[in-house]
PDB file of C-alpha atoms in Angstrom:
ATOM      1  CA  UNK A   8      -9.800 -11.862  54.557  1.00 35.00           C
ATOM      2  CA  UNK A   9      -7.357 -10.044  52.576  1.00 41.00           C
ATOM      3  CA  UNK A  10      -5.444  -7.199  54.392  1.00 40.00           C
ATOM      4  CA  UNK A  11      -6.881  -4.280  51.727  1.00 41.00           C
ATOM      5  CA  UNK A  12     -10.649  -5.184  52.162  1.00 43.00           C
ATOM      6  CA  UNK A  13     -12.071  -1.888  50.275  1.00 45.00           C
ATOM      7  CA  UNK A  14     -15.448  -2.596  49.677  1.00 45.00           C
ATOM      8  CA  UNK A  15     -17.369   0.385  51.534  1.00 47.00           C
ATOM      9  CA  UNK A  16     -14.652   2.227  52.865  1.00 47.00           C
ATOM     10  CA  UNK A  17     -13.546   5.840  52.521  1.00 53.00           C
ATOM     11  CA  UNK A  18     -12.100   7.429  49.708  1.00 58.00           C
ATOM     12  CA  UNK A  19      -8.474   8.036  51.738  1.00 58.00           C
ATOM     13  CA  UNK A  20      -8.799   4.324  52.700  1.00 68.00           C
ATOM     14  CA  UNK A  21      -9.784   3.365  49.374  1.00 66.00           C
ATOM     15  CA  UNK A  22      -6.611   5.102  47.515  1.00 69.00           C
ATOM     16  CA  UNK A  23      -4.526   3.638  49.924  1.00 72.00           C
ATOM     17  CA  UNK A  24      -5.420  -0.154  49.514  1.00 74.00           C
ATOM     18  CA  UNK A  25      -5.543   0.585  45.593  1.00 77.00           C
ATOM     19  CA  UNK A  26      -1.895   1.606  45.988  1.00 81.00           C
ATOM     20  CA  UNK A  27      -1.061  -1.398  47.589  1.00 87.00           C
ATOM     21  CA  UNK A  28      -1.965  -3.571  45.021  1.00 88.00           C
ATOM     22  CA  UNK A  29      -0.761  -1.606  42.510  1.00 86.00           C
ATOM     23  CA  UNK A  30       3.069  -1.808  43.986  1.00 87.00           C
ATOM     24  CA  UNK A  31       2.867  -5.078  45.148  1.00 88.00           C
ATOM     25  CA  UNK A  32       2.402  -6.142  41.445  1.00 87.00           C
ATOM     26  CA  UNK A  33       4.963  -4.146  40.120  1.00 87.00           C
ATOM     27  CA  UNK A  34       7.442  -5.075  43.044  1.00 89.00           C
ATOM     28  CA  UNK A  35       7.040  -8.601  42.301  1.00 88.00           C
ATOM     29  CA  UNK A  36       8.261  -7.703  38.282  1.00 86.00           C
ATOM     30  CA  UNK A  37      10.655  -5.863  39.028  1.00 89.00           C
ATOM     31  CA  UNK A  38      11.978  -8.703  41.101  1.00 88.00           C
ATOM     32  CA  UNK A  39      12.134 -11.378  38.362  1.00 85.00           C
ATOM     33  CA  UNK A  40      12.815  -8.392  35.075  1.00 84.00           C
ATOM     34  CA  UNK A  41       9.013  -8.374  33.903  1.00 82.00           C
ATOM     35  CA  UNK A  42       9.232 -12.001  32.891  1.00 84.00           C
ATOM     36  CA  UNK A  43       6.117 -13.762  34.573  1.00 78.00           C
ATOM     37  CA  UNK A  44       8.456 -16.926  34.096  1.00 81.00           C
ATOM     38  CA  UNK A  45      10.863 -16.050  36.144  1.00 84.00           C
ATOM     39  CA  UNK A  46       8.731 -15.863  39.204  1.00 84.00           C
ATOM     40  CA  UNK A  47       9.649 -18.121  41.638  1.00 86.00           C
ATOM     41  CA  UNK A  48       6.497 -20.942  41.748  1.00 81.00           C
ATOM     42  CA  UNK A  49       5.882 -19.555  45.938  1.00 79.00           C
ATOM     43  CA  UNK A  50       5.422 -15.683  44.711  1.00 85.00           C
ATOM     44  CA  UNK A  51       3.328 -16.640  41.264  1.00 85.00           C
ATOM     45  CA  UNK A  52       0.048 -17.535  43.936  1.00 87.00           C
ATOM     46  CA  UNK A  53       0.570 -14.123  45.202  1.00 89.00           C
ATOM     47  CA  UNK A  54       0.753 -12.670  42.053  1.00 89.00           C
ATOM     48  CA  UNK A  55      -2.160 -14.126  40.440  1.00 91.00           C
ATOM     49  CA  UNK A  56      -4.055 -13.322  43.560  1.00 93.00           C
ATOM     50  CA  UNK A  57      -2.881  -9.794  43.584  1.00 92.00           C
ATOM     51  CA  UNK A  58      -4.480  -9.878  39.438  1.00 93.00           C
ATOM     52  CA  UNK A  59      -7.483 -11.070  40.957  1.00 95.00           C
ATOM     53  CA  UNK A  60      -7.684  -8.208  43.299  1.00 94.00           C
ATOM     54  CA  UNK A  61      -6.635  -5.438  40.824  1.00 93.00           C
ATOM     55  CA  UNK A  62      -9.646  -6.433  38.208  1.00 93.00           C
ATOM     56  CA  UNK A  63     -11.696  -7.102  41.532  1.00 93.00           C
ATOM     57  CA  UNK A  64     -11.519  -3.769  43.433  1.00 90.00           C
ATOM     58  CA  UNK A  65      -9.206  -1.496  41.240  1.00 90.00           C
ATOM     59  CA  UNK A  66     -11.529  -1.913  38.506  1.00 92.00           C
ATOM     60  CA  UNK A  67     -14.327  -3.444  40.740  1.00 92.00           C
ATOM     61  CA  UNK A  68     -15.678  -5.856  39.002  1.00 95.00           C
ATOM     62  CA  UNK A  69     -16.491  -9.629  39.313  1.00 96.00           C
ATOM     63  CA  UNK A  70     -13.748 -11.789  38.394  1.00 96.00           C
ATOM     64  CA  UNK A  71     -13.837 -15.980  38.769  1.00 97.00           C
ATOM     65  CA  UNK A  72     -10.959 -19.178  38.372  1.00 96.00           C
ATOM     66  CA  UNK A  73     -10.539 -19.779  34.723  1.00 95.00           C
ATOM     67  CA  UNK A  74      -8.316 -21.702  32.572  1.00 94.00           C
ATOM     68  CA  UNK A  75      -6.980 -19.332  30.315  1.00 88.00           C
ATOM     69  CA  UNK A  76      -5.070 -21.526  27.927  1.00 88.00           C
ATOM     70  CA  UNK A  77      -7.688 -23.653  26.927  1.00 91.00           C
ATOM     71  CA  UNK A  78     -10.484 -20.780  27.179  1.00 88.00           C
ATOM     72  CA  UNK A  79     -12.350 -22.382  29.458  1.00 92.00           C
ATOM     73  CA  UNK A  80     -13.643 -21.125  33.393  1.00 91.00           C
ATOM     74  CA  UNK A  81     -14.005 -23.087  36.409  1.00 80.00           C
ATOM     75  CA  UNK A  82     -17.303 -22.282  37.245  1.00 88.00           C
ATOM     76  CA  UNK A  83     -20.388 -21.278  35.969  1.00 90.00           C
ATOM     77  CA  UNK A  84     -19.624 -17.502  35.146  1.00 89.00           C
ATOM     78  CA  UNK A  85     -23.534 -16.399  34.200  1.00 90.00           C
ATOM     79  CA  UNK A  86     -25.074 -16.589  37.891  1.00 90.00           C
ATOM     80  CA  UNK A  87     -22.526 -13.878  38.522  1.00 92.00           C
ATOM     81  CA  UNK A  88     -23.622 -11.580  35.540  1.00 90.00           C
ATOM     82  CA  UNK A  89     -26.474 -10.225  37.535  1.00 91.00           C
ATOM     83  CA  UNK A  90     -24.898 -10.575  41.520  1.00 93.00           C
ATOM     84  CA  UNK A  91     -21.629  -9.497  42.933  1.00 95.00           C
ATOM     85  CA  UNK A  92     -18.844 -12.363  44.432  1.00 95.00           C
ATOM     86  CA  UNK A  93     -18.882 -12.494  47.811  1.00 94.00           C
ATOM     87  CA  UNK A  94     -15.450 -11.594  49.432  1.00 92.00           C
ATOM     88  CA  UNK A  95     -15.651 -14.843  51.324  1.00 94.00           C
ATOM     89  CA  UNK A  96     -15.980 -16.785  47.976  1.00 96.00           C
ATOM     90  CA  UNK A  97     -13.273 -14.248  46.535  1.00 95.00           C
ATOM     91  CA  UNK A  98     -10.846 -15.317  49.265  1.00 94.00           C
ATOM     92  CA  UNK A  99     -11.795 -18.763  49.609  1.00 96.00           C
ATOM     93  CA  UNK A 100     -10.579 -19.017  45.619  1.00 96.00           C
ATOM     94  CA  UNK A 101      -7.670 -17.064  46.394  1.00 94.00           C
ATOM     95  CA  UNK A 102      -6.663 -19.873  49.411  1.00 94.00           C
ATOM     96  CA  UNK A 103      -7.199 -22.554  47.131  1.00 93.00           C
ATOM     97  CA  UNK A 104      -5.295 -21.299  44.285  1.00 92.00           C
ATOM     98  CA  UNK A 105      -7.957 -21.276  42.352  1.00 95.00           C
ATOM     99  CA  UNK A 106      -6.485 -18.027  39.865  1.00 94.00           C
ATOM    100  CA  UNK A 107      -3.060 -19.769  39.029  1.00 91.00           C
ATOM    101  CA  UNK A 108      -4.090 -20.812  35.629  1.00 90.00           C
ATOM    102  CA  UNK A 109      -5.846 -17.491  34.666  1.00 91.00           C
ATOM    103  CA  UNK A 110      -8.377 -15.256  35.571  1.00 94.00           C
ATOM    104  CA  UNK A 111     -11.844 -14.747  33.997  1.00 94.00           C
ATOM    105  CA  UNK A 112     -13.241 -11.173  33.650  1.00 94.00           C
ATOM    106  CA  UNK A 113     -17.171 -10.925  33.973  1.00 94.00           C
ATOM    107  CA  UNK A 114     -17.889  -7.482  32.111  1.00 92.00           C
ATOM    108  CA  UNK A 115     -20.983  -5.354  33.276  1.00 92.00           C
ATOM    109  CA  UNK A 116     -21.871  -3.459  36.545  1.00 93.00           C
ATOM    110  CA  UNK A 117     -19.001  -2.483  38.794  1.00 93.00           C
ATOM    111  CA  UNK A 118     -19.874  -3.921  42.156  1.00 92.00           C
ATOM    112  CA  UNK A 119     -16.518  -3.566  44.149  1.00 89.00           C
ATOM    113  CA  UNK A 120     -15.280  -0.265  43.759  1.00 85.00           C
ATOM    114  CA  UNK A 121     -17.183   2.162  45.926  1.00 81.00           C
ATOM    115  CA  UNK A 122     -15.730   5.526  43.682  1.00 82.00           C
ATOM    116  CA  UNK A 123     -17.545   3.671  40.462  1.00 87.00           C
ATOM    117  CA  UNK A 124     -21.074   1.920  41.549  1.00 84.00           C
ATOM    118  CA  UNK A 125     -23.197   2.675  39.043  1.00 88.00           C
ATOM    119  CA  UNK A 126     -20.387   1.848  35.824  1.00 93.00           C
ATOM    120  CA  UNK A 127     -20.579  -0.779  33.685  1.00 93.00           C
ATOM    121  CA  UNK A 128     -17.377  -2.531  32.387  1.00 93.00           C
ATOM    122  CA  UNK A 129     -18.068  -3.260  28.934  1.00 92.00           C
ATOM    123  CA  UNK A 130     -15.639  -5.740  26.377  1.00 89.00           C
ATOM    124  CA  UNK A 131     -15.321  -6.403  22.915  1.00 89.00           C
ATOM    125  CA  UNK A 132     -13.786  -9.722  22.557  1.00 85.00           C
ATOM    126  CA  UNK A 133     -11.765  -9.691  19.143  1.00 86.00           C
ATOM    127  CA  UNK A 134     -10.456 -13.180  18.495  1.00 84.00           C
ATOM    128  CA  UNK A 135      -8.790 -12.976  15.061  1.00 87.00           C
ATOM    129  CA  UNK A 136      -7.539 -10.415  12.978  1.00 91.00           C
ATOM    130  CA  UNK A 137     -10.135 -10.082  10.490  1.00 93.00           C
ATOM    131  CA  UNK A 138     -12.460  -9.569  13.709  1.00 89.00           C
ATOM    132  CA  UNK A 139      -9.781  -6.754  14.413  1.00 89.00           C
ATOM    133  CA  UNK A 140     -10.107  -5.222  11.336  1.00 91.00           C
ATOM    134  CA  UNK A 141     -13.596  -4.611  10.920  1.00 91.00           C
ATOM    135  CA  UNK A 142     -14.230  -3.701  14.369  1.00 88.00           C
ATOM    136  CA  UNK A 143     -10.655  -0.811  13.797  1.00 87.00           C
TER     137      UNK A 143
END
């Protein structure tokens, strides 16, 4: 289990952990001048991991192992439309390493974030600029 579990707990609790991921991700820029490159390859799990946990309880919703270069996920993402990630499976992708090549955001209800239960994450996926234009 991760050290800022924040699923349930109070609101004090809950700003606190929030926080930590927060810093944690900036601390490990700061370290290598806001170049994701220049992350050394032992600190780039953490920082994936720490992604995975901001879009996971900052913004509390369901996030899964994806390939982001190639636009592809891991797994099947549409069983988890409709059901939250359990933090064992969270953590058990986290172990594995399973977010180093990107991290796939599953819009709709916020199931993580005890402040926001009953929110909805909602996307608009733009994928070229004409798409861009009509939607601006």
């Amino acid at each position: 289990m991760t050290d800022y579990n924040i699923t349930g707990e109070n609101n004090k609790d809950f700003s606190i952990r929030i926080s930590q991921i927060i810093s944690s991700i900036q601390q490990i820029m700061k370290e290598n001048n806001n170049e994701i490159n220049s992350i050394p390859a032992e600190q780039k799990i953490k920082y994936f991991n720490l992604w995975a946990d901001y879009w996971r309880y900052v913004i509390g919703v369901n996030v899964i192992p994806a390939d982001t270069k190639n636009k592809k996920t891991s797994i099947e993402w549409s069983q988890y439309q409709n059901s939250p990630i359990s933090e064992e499976q969270h953590d058990k992708w986290k172990q594995e390493g399973a977010f180093n090549n990107g991290i796939a955001i599953i819009a709709g209800k916020v199931w993580h974030n005890c402040i926001k239960m009953g929110l909805f994450l909602i996307l608009v996926d733009l994928d070229n600029q004409k798409a861009i234009d009509e939607f601006c």
